[in-house]
Amino acid sequence: MNEYAVLSIHGAVILFGVVLLTPLGESASKILHSRYPSTTTKRGQLLAGMMFVCFGGFTVSAHTLWMHNKLSEGASVCSSDSILNCDGLIGNVAYNTDPFLGQPWGLIGMVAFTLLLWLVITVAKEPMSPH
């Protein structure tokens, strides 16, 4: 699959979440109302937007970690003749590894977005919160 197609899928998920967080989100969230009634409120709309952004961030991080692992094995997952040459950045251990933890940024991103998503879901499921 073309690397730009994969990036556009990640981008579409994140962009939809960002749109839900803006004033345009009121009309954009109407497609979710029948399946997810909580999106009819402003609070539900904002939480849904944050969930989409966190999920998109998780998928980008997972894709980055996958590319890092493939490049570490010696495989090429990026086309070198394109504008975006990810071999130079993601394949380079000096750039794609956290200097303090020694872990790839993709793994750190997956953990961070998982924790953020857990926090958003916890807030969304709080039964005592005002709607």
mmCIF file of N, CA and C in Angstrom:
data_model
loop_
_atom_site.group_PDB
_atom_site.id
_atom_site.type_symbol
_atom_site.label_atom_id
_atom_site.label_comp_id
_atom_site.label_asym_id
_atom_site.label_seq_id
_atom_site.Cartn_x
_atom_site.Cartn_y
_atom_site.Cartn_z
ATOM 1 N N MET A 1 0.843 -1.173 0.000
ATOM 2 C CA MET A 1 0.000 0.000 0.000
ATOM 3 C C MET A 1 0.895 1.244 0.000
ATOM 4 N N ASN A 2 0.476 2.244 -0.697
ATOM 5 C CA ASN A 2 1.217 3.491 -0.794
ATOM 6 C C ASN A 2 1.310 4.149 0.587
ATOM 7 N N GLU A 3 2.499 4.668 0.912
ATOM 8 C CA GLU A 3 2.686 5.265 2.245
ATOM 9 C C GLU A 3 1.812 6.499 2.453
ATOM 10 N N TYR A 4 1.492 7.205 1.367
ATOM 11 C CA TYR A 4 0.623 8.376 1.495
ATOM 12 C C TYR A 4 -0.822 7.962 1.778
ATOM 13 N N ALA A 5 -1.235 6.813 1.270
ATOM 14 C CA ALA A 5 -2.584 6.320 1.556
ATOM 15 C C ALA A 5 -2.718 5.971 3.035
ATOM 16 N N VAL A 6 -1.689 5.334 3.580
ATOM 17 C CA VAL A 6 -1.712 4.983 5.003
ATOM 18 C C VAL A 6 -1.714 6.246 5.860
ATOM 19 N N LEU A 7 -0.885 7.218 5.495
ATOM 20 C CA LEU A 7 -0.858 8.475 6.248
ATOM 21 C C LEU A 7 -2.189 9.204 6.174
ATOM 22 N N SER A 8 -2.850 9.118 5.028
ATOM 23 C CA SER A 8 -4.138 9.808 4.902
ATOM 24 C C SER A 8 -5.219 9.132 5.743
ATOM 25 N N ILE A 9 -5.127 7.821 5.932
ATOM 26 C CA ILE A 9 -6.087 7.131 6.807
ATOM 27 C C ILE A 9 -5.897 7.602 8.253
ATOM 28 N N HIS A 10 -4.643 7.634 8.707
ATOM 29 C CA HIS A 10 -4.366 8.145 10.057
ATOM 30 C C HIS A 10 -4.832 9.594 10.177
ATOM 31 N N GLY A 11 -4.519 10.373 9.171
ATOM 32 C CA GLY A 11 -4.884 11.790 9.186
ATOM 33 C C GLY A 11 -6.378 12.014 9.205
ATOM 34 N N ALA A 12 -7.133 11.164 8.494
ATOM 35 C CA ALA A 12 -8.591 11.315 8.458
ATOM 36 C C ALA A 12 -9.204 11.070 9.835
ATOM 37 N N VAL A 13 -8.700 10.072 10.549
ATOM 38 C CA VAL A 13 -9.212 9.780 11.895
ATOM 39 C C VAL A 13 -8.923 10.954 12.834
ATOM 40 N N ILE A 14 -7.694 11.456 12.787
ATOM 41 C CA ILE A 14 -7.321 12.577 13.653
ATOM 42 C C ILE A 14 -8.088 13.836 13.261
ATOM 43 N N LEU A 15 -8.219 14.087 11.968
ATOM 44 C CA LEU A 15 -8.933 15.278 11.501
ATOM 45 C C LEU A 15 -10.402 15.249 11.909
ATOM 46 N N PHE A 16 -11.041 14.064 11.831
ATOM 47 C CA PHE A 16 -12.431 13.960 12.264
ATOM 48 C C PHE A 16 -12.549 14.274 13.755
ATOM 49 N N GLY A 17 -11.595 13.786 14.546
ATOM 50 C CA GLY A 17 -11.600 14.101 15.972
ATOM 51 C C GLY A 17 -11.419 15.580 16.239
ATOM 52 N N VAL A 18 -10.534 16.222 15.492
ATOM 53 C CA VAL A 18 -10.316 17.661 15.662
ATOM 54 C C VAL A 18 -11.565 18.439 15.262
ATOM 55 N N VAL A 19 -12.231 18.008 14.190
ATOM 56 C CA VAL A 19 -13.469 18.681 13.765
ATOM 57 C C VAL A 19 -14.530 18.565 14.849
ATOM 58 N N LEU A 20 -14.618 17.406 15.503
ATOM 59 C CA LEU A 20 -15.584 17.243 16.595
ATOM 60 C C LEU A 20 -15.286 18.182 17.761
ATOM 61 N N LEU A 21 -14.042 18.574 17.918
ATOM 62 C CA LEU A 21 -13.663 19.472 19.008
ATOM 63 C C LEU A 21 -13.937 20.940 18.693
ATOM 64 N N THR A 22 -14.215 21.246 17.443
ATOM 65 C CA THR A 22 -14.467 22.629 17.025
ATOM 66 C C THR A 22 -15.967 22.897 16.969
ATOM 67 N N PRO A 23 -16.371 24.144 16.744
ATOM 68 C CA PRO A 23 -17.802 24.438 16.582
ATOM 69 C C PRO A 23 -18.442 23.700 15.402
ATOM 70 N N LEU A 24 -17.660 23.304 14.410
ATOM 71 C CA LEU A 24 -18.197 22.514 13.299
ATOM 72 C C LEU A 24 -18.598 21.108 13.735
ATOM 73 N N GLY A 25 -18.128 20.704 14.896
ATOM 74 C CA GLY A 25 -18.395 19.362 15.380
ATOM 75 C C GLY A 25 -19.849 19.078 15.660
ATOM 76 N N GLU A 26 -20.630 20.119 15.912
ATOM 77 C CA GLU A 26 -22.056 19.914 16.183
ATOM 78 C C GLU A 26 -22.748 19.296 14.978
ATOM 79 N N SER A 27 -22.425 19.776 13.796
ATOM 80 C CA SER A 27 -23.033 19.192 12.593
ATOM 81 C C SER A 27 -22.329 17.901 12.190
ATOM 82 N N ALA A 28 -21.026 17.803 12.439
ATOM 83 C CA ALA A 28 -20.292 16.589 12.074
ATOM 84 C C ALA A 28 -20.664 15.407 12.964
ATOM 85 N N SER A 29 -21.065 15.682 14.197
ATOM 86 C CA SER A 29 -21.386 14.584 15.115
ATOM 87 C C SER A 29 -22.761 13.983 14.860
ATOM 88 N N LYS A 30 -23.545 14.568 13.976
ATOM 89 C CA LYS A 30 -24.885 14.034 13.701
ATOM 90 C C LYS A 30 -24.842 12.626 13.135
ATOM 91 N N ILE A 31 -23.754 12.268 12.463
ATOM 92 C CA ILE A 31 -23.662 10.907 11.926
ATOM 93 C C ILE A 31 -23.456 9.880 13.034
ATOM 94 N N LEU A 32 -23.064 10.335 14.216
ATOM 95 C CA LEU A 32 -22.846 9.433 15.347
ATOM 96 C C LEU A 32 -24.047 9.340 16.280
ATOM 97 N N HIS A 33 -25.025 10.240 16.142
ATOM 98 C CA HIS A 33 -26.134 10.328 17.101
ATOM 99 C C HIS A 33 -26.948 9.043 17.223
ATOM 100 N N SER A 34 -27.238 8.383 16.117
ATOM 101 C CA SER A 34 -28.102 7.201 16.189
ATOM 102 C C SER A 34 -27.415 6.041 16.907
ATOM 103 N N ARG A 35 -26.124 5.882 16.687
ATOM 104 C CA ARG A 35 -25.416 4.764 17.315
ATOM 105 C C ARG A 35 -24.883 5.121 18.704
ATOM 106 N N TYR A 36 -24.477 6.368 18.877
ATOM 107 C CA TYR A 36 -23.919 6.824 20.150
ATOM 108 C C TYR A 36 -24.715 8.033 20.643
ATOM 109 N N PRO A 37 -25.765 7.814 21.424
ATOM 110 C CA PRO A 37 -26.615 8.920 21.882
ATOM 111 C C PRO A 37 -25.877 9.949 22.743
ATOM 112 N N SER A 38 -24.769 9.561 23.340
ATOM 113 C CA SER A 38 -24.038 10.517 24.185
ATOM 114 C C SER A 38 -23.453 11.666 23.374
ATOM 115 N N THR A 39 -23.320 11.491 22.062
ATOM 116 C CA THR A 39 -22.755 12.562 21.232
ATOM 117 C C THR A 39 -23.758 13.672 20.941
ATOM 118 N N THR A 40 -24.977 13.543 21.450
ATOM 119 C CA THR A 40 -25.956 14.619 21.261
ATOM 120 C C THR A 40 -25.663 15.806 22.175
ATOM 121 N N THR A 41 -24.917 15.580 23.260
ATOM 122 C CA THR A 41 -24.552 16.674 24.160
ATOM 123 C C THR A 41 -23.186 17.230 23.769
ATOM 124 N N LYS A 42 -22.911 18.441 24.185
ATOM 125 C CA LYS A 42 -21.614 19.066 23.905
ATOM 126 C C LYS A 42 -20.491 18.283 24.575
ATOM 127 N N ARG A 43 -20.736 17.821 25.793
ATOM 128 C CA ARG A 43 -19.739 17.035 26.524
ATOM 129 C C ARG A 43 -19.424 15.750 25.779
ATOM 130 N N GLY A 44 -20.459 15.049 25.332
ATOM 131 C CA GLY A 44 -20.259 13.812 24.585
ATOM 132 C C GLY A 44 -19.544 14.038 23.270
ATOM 133 N N GLN A 45 -19.861 15.152 22.636
ATOM 134 C CA GLN A 45 -19.209 15.501 21.370
ATOM 135 C C GLN A 45 -17.713 15.754 21.591
ATOM 136 N N LEU A 46 -17.368 16.496 22.637
ATOM 137 C CA LEU A 46 -15.963 16.773 22.932
ATOM 138 C C LEU A 46 -15.207 15.506 23.317
ATOM 139 N N LEU A 47 -15.841 14.657 24.115
ATOM 140 C CA LEU A 47 -15.188 13.410 24.505
ATOM 141 C C LEU A 47 -14.993 12.492 23.306
ATOM 142 N N ALA A 48 -15.972 12.440 22.405
ATOM 143 C CA ALA A 48 -15.820 11.630 21.195
ATOM 144 C C ALA A 48 -14.680 12.164 20.337
ATOM 145 N N GLY A 49 -14.574 13.482 20.238
ATOM 146 C CA GLY A 49 -13.473 14.075 19.485
ATOM 147 C C GLY A 49 -12.124 13.718 20.078
ATOM 148 N N MET A 50 -12.029 13.777 21.410
ATOM 149 C CA MET A 50 -10.768 13.415 22.061
ATOM 150 C C MET A 50 -10.453 11.937 21.871
ATOM 151 N N MET A 51 -11.484 11.083 21.871
ATOM 152 C CA MET A 51 -11.255 9.658 21.634
ATOM 153 C C MET A 51 -10.716 9.413 20.229
ATOM 154 N N PHE A 52 -11.279 10.100 19.239
ATOM 155 C CA PHE A 52 -10.787 9.946 17.872
ATOM 156 C C PHE A 52 -9.341 10.424 17.750
ATOM 157 N N VAL A 53 -9.019 11.548 18.365
ATOM 158 C CA VAL A 53 -7.650 12.065 18.297
ATOM 159 C C VAL A 53 -6.681 11.100 18.986
ATOM 160 N N CYS A 54 -7.053 10.586 20.151
ATOM 161 C CA CYS A 54 -6.193 9.634 20.862
ATOM 162 C C CYS A 54 -6.034 8.338 20.084
ATOM 163 N N PHE A 55 -7.121 7.847 19.497
ATOM 164 C CA PHE A 55 -7.031 6.621 18.706
ATOM 165 C C PHE A 55 -6.151 6.841 17.478
ATOM 166 N N GLY A 56 -6.316 7.979 16.822
ATOM 167 C CA GLY A 56 -5.469 8.290 15.671
ATOM 168 C C GLY A 56 -4.008 8.412 16.059
ATOM 169 N N GLY A 57 -3.733 9.038 17.189
ATOM 170 C CA GLY A 57 -2.361 9.128 17.682
ATOM 171 C C GLY A 57 -1.781 7.763 17.999
ATOM 172 N N PHE A 58 -2.605 6.877 18.555
ATOM 173 C CA PHE A 58 -2.152 5.517 18.837
ATOM 174 C C PHE A 58 -1.806 4.788 17.548
ATOM 175 N N THR A 59 -2.660 4.916 16.515
ATOM 176 C CA THR A 59 -2.384 4.202 15.261
ATOM 177 C C THR A 59 -1.143 4.752 14.569
ATOM 178 N N VAL A 60 -0.934 6.063 14.624
ATOM 179 C CA VAL A 60 0.290 6.639 14.049
ATOM 180 C C VAL A 60 1.515 6.120 14.798
ATOM 181 N N SER A 61 1.435 6.062 16.119
ATOM 182 C CA SER A 61 2.553 5.563 16.919
ATOM 183 C C SER A 61 2.822 4.090 16.637
ATOM 184 N N ALA A 62 1.757 3.297 16.513
ATOM 185 C CA ALA A 62 1.932 1.876 16.203
ATOM 186 C C ALA A 62 2.556 1.698 14.822
ATOM 187 N N HIS A 63 2.132 2.501 13.869
ATOM 188 C CA HIS A 63 2.706 2.431 12.526
ATOM 189 C C HIS A 63 4.176 2.844 12.543
ATOM 190 N N THR A 64 4.506 3.859 13.321
ATOM 191 C CA THR A 64 5.897 4.290 13.451
ATOM 192 C C THR A 64 6.750 3.194 14.081
ATOM 193 N N LEU A 65 6.233 2.532 15.108
ATOM 194 C CA LEU A 65 6.973 1.439 15.743
ATOM 195 C C LEU A 65 7.155 0.282 14.775
ATOM 196 N N TRP A 66 6.126 -0.047 14.007
ATOM 197 C CA TRP A 66 6.231 -1.119 13.016
ATOM 198 C C TRP A 66 7.309 -0.788 11.985
ATOM 199 N N MET A 67 7.300 0.457 11.494
ATOM 200 C CA MET A 67 8.308 0.866 10.515
ATOM 201 C C MET A 67 9.707 0.812 11.126
ATOM 202 N N HIS A 68 9.839 1.237 12.364
ATOM 203 C CA HIS A 68 11.134 1.197 13.051
ATOM 204 C C HIS A 68 11.643 -0.240 13.151
ATOM 205 N N ASN A 69 10.756 -1.158 13.521
ATOM 206 C CA ASN A 69 11.167 -2.556 13.650
ATOM 207 C C ASN A 69 11.533 -3.161 12.299
ATOM 208 N N LYS A 70 10.759 -2.859 11.260
ATOM 209 C CA LYS A 70 11.068 -3.379 9.925
ATOM 210 C C LYS A 70 12.397 -2.831 9.417
ATOM 211 N N LEU A 71 12.637 -1.540 9.636
ATOM 212 C CA LEU A 71 13.895 -0.942 9.198
ATOM 213 C C LEU A 71 15.070 -1.489 9.998
ATOM 214 N N SER A 72 14.854 -1.837 11.269
ATOM 215 C CA SER A 72 15.915 -2.433 12.084
ATOM 216 C C SER A 72 16.280 -3.824 11.592
ATOM 217 N N GLU A 73 15.308 -4.525 10.985
ATOM 218 C CA GLU A 73 15.562 -5.848 10.421
ATOM 219 C C GLU A 73 16.289 -5.777 9.085
ATOM 220 N N GLY A 74 16.339 -4.589 8.505
ATOM 221 C CA GLY A 74 16.999 -4.433 7.218
ATOM 222 C C GLY A 74 16.048 -4.312 6.050
ATOM 223 N N ALA A 75 14.765 -4.435 6.288
ATOM 224 C CA ALA A 75 13.782 -4.308 5.210
ATOM 225 C C ALA A 75 13.561 -2.833 4.901
ATOM 226 N N SER A 76 13.082 -2.562 3.707
ATOM 227 C CA SER A 76 12.778 -1.188 3.322
ATOM 228 C C SER A 76 11.269 -1.034 3.245
ATOM 229 N N VAL A 77 10.733 -0.151 4.041
ATOM 230 C CA VAL A 77 9.291 0.089 4.030
ATOM 231 C C VAL A 77 8.954 1.451 3.457
ATOM 232 N N CYS A 78 9.968 2.221 3.133
ATOM 233 C CA CYS A 78 9.762 3.567 2.600
ATOM 234 C C CYS A 78 10.358 3.649 1.204
ATOM 235 N N SER A 79 9.689 4.364 0.336
ATOM 236 C CA SER A 79 10.264 4.573 -0.985
ATOM 237 C C SER A 79 11.275 5.709 -0.896
ATOM 238 N N SER A 80 12.460 5.469 -1.394
ATOM 239 C CA SER A 80 13.534 6.456 -1.257
ATOM 240 C C SER A 80 13.427 7.578 -2.275
ATOM 241 N N ASP A 81 12.603 7.402 -3.305
ATOM 242 C CA ASP A 81 12.507 8.428 -4.336
ATOM 243 C C ASP A 81 11.379 9.420 -4.073
ATOM 244 N N SER A 82 10.733 9.321 -2.944
ATOM 245 C CA SER A 82 9.621 10.224 -2.649
ATOM 246 C C SER A 82 10.101 11.416 -1.822
ATOM 247 N N ILE A 83 9.211 12.353 -1.623
ATOM 248 C CA ILE A 83 9.527 13.540 -0.824
ATOM 249 C C ILE A 83 9.744 13.142 0.633
ATOM 250 N N LEU A 84 8.900 12.242 1.123
ATOM 251 C CA LEU A 84 9.004 11.760 2.497
ATOM 252 C C LEU A 84 9.915 10.543 2.526
ATOM 253 N N ASN A 85 11.140 10.685 2.961
ATOM 254 C CA ASN A 85 12.049 9.557 3.080
ATOM 255 C C ASN A 85 12.150 9.202 4.554
ATOM 256 N N CYS A 86 11.352 8.234 4.969
ATOM 257 C CA CYS A 86 11.300 7.912 6.392
ATOM 258 C C CYS A 86 12.467 7.039 6.833
ATOM 259 N N ASP A 87 13.213 6.445 5.885
ATOM 260 C CA ASP A 87 14.375 5.644 6.272
ATOM 261 C C ASP A 87 15.394 6.476 7.048
ATOM 262 N N GLY A 88 15.563 7.725 6.633
ATOM 263 C CA GLY A 88 16.558 8.577 7.274
ATOM 264 C C GLY A 88 16.192 8.980 8.684
ATOM 265 N N LEU A 89 14.922 9.058 8.985
ATOM 266 C CA LEU A 89 14.491 9.507 10.311
ATOM 267 C C LEU A 89 14.085 8.334 11.200
ATOM 268 N N ILE A 90 13.146 7.528 10.729
ATOM 269 C CA ILE A 90 12.645 6.433 11.565
ATOM 270 C C ILE A 90 13.663 5.303 11.658
ATOM 271 N N GLY A 91 14.419 5.082 10.588
ATOM 272 C CA GLY A 91 15.412 4.016 10.603
ATOM 273 C C GLY A 91 16.671 4.364 11.366
ATOM 274 N N ASN A 92 16.891 5.626 11.655
ATOM 275 C CA ASN A 92 18.080 6.063 12.367
ATOM 276 C C ASN A 92 17.846 5.920 13.870
ATOM 277 N N VAL A 93 18.668 5.106 14.507
ATOM 278 C CA VAL A 93 18.494 4.841 15.933
ATOM 279 C C VAL A 93 18.719 6.106 16.762
ATOM 280 N N ALA A 94 19.607 6.971 16.318
ATOM 281 C CA ALA A 94 19.892 8.194 17.078
ATOM 282 C C ALA A 94 18.693 9.131 17.107
ATOM 283 N N TYR A 95 17.905 9.155 16.037
ATOM 284 C CA TYR A 95 16.759 10.056 15.971
ATOM 285 C C TYR A 95 15.471 9.423 16.483
ATOM 286 N N ASN A 96 15.331 8.125 16.360
ATOM 287 C CA ASN A 96 14.061 7.478 16.679
ATOM 288 C C ASN A 96 14.088 6.749 18.015
ATOM 289 N N THR A 97 15.006 7.101 18.886
ATOM 290 C CA THR A 97 15.075 6.476 20.206
ATOM 291 C C THR A 97 15.129 7.572 21.263
ATOM 292 N N ASP A 98 14.314 7.409 22.287
ATOM 293 C CA ASP A 98 14.307 8.361 23.389
ATOM 294 C C ASP A 98 15.645 8.275 24.119
ATOM 295 N N PRO A 99 16.314 9.399 24.354
ATOM 296 C CA PRO A 99 17.631 9.343 24.993
ATOM 297 C C PRO A 99 17.592 8.925 26.465
ATOM 298 N N PHE A 100 16.468 9.118 27.144
ATOM 299 C CA PHE A 100 16.398 8.776 28.566
ATOM 300 C C PHE A 100 15.962 7.339 28.796
ATOM 301 N N LEU A 101 14.944 6.893 28.068
ATOM 302 C CA LEU A 101 14.411 5.546 28.269
ATOM 303 C C LEU A 101 15.034 4.517 27.341
ATOM 304 N N GLY A 102 15.609 4.972 26.235
ATOM 305 C CA GLY A 102 16.211 4.048 25.276
ATOM 306 C C GLY A 102 15.193 3.276 24.458
ATOM 307 N N GLN A 103 13.963 3.741 24.429
ATOM 308 C CA GLN A 103 12.890 3.069 23.691
ATOM 309 C C GLN A 103 12.536 3.874 22.444
ATOM 310 N N PRO A 104 12.017 3.204 21.407
ATOM 311 C CA PRO A 104 11.602 3.935 20.205
ATOM 312 C C PRO A 104 10.437 4.876 20.513
ATOM 313 N N TRP A 105 10.391 6.000 19.800
ATOM 314 C CA TRP A 105 9.341 6.983 20.019
ATOM 315 C C TRP A 105 7.960 6.412 19.727
ATOM 316 N N GLY A 106 7.873 5.459 18.796
ATOM 317 C CA GLY A 106 6.584 4.844 18.497
ATOM 318 C C GLY A 106 6.005 4.125 19.706
ATOM 319 N N LEU A 107 6.852 3.417 20.435
ATOM 320 C CA LEU A 107 6.398 2.707 21.635
ATOM 321 C C LEU A 107 5.975 3.691 22.723
ATOM 322 N N ILE A 108 6.744 4.745 22.895
ATOM 323 C CA ILE A 108 6.392 5.763 23.889
ATOM 324 C C ILE A 108 5.077 6.438 23.512
ATOM 325 N N GLY A 109 4.893 6.702 22.227
ATOM 326 C CA GLY A 109 3.637 7.291 21.762
ATOM 327 C C GLY A 109 2.454 6.372 21.995
ATOM 328 N N MET A 110 2.644 5.066 21.756
ATOM 329 C CA MET A 110 1.556 4.113 21.991
ATOM 330 C C MET A 110 1.149 4.111 23.459
ATOM 331 N N VAL A 111 2.121 4.104 24.348
ATOM 332 C CA VAL A 111 1.822 4.114 25.784
ATOM 333 C C VAL A 111 1.136 5.423 26.176
ATOM 334 N N ALA A 112 1.650 6.544 25.681
ATOM 335 C CA ALA A 112 1.076 7.849 26.038
ATOM 336 C C ALA A 112 -0.358 7.980 25.534
ATOM 337 N N PHE A 113 -0.606 7.598 24.276
ATOM 338 C CA PHE A 113 -1.961 7.728 23.746
ATOM 339 C C PHE A 113 -2.913 6.716 24.376
ATOM 340 N N THR A 114 -2.402 5.553 24.787
ATOM 341 C CA THR A 114 -3.246 4.597 25.502
ATOM 342 C C THR A 114 -3.673 5.173 26.849
ATOM 343 N N LEU A 115 -2.742 5.788 27.563
ATOM 344 C CA LEU A 115 -3.083 6.403 28.854
ATOM 345 C C LEU A 115 -4.059 7.561 28.676
ATOM 346 N N LEU A 116 -3.844 8.382 27.652
ATOM 347 C CA LEU A 116 -4.774 9.486 27.397
ATOM 348 C C LEU A 116 -6.159 8.969 27.023
ATOM 349 N N LEU A 117 -6.204 7.923 26.197
ATOM 350 C CA LEU A 117 -7.495 7.350 25.809
ATOM 351 C C LEU A 117 -8.194 6.745 27.014
ATOM 352 N N TRP A 118 -7.440 6.076 27.883
ATOM 353 C CA TRP A 118 -8.028 5.523 29.103
ATOM 354 C C TRP A 118 -8.612 6.640 29.971
ATOM 355 N N LEU A 119 -7.890 7.742 30.076
ATOM 356 C CA LEU A 119 -8.375 8.876 30.859
ATOM 357 C C LEU A 119 -9.656 9.456 30.264
ATOM 358 N N VAL A 120 -9.710 9.600 28.946
ATOM 359 C CA VAL A 120 -10.905 10.142 28.290
ATOM 360 C C VAL A 120 -12.086 9.193 28.462
ATOM 361 N N ILE A 121 -11.861 7.896 28.307
ATOM 362 C CA ILE A 121 -12.946 6.920 28.475
ATOM 363 C C ILE A 121 -13.430 6.917 29.925
ATOM 364 N N THR A 122 -12.503 7.045 30.875
ATOM 365 C CA THR A 122 -12.883 7.106 32.285
ATOM 366 C C THR A 122 -13.756 8.320 32.561
ATOM 367 N N VAL A 123 -13.398 9.460 32.009
ATOM 368 C CA VAL A 123 -14.212 10.667 32.180
ATOM 369 C C VAL A 123 -15.571 10.483 31.509
ATOM 370 N N ALA A 124 -15.588 9.849 30.340
ATOM 371 C CA ALA A 124 -16.848 9.652 29.613
ATOM 372 C C ALA A 124 -17.788 8.701 30.346
ATOM 373 N N LYS A 125 -17.243 7.743 31.066
ATOM 374 C CA LYS A 125 -18.071 6.750 31.755
ATOM 375 C C LYS A 125 -18.438 7.151 33.174
ATOM 376 N N GLU A 126 -18.013 8.316 33.612
ATOM 377 C CA GLU A 126 -18.315 8.773 34.963
ATOM 378 C C GLU A 126 -19.814 8.983 35.108
ATOM 379 N N PRO A 127 -20.484 8.172 35.939
ATOM 380 C CA PRO A 127 -21.942 8.268 36.033
ATOM 381 C C PRO A 127 -22.438 9.509 36.776
ATOM 382 N N MET A 128 -21.620 10.103 37.609
ATOM 383 C CA MET A 128 -22.074 11.239 38.414
ATOM 384 C C MET A 128 -21.812 12.584 37.747
ATOM 385 N N SER A 129 -21.260 12.568 36.543
ATOM 386 C CA SER A 129 -20.938 13.845 35.895
ATOM 387 C C SER A 129 -22.193 14.467 35.293
ATOM 388 N N PRO A 130 -22.279 15.789 35.323
ATOM 389 C CA PRO A 130 -23.440 16.443 34.701
ATOM 390 C C PRO A 130 -23.326 16.382 33.186
ATOM 391 N N HIS A 131 -24.463 16.195 32.551
ATOM 392 C CA HIS A 131 -24.447 16.092 31.080
ATOM 393 C C HIS A 131 -24.551 17.423 30.477
#
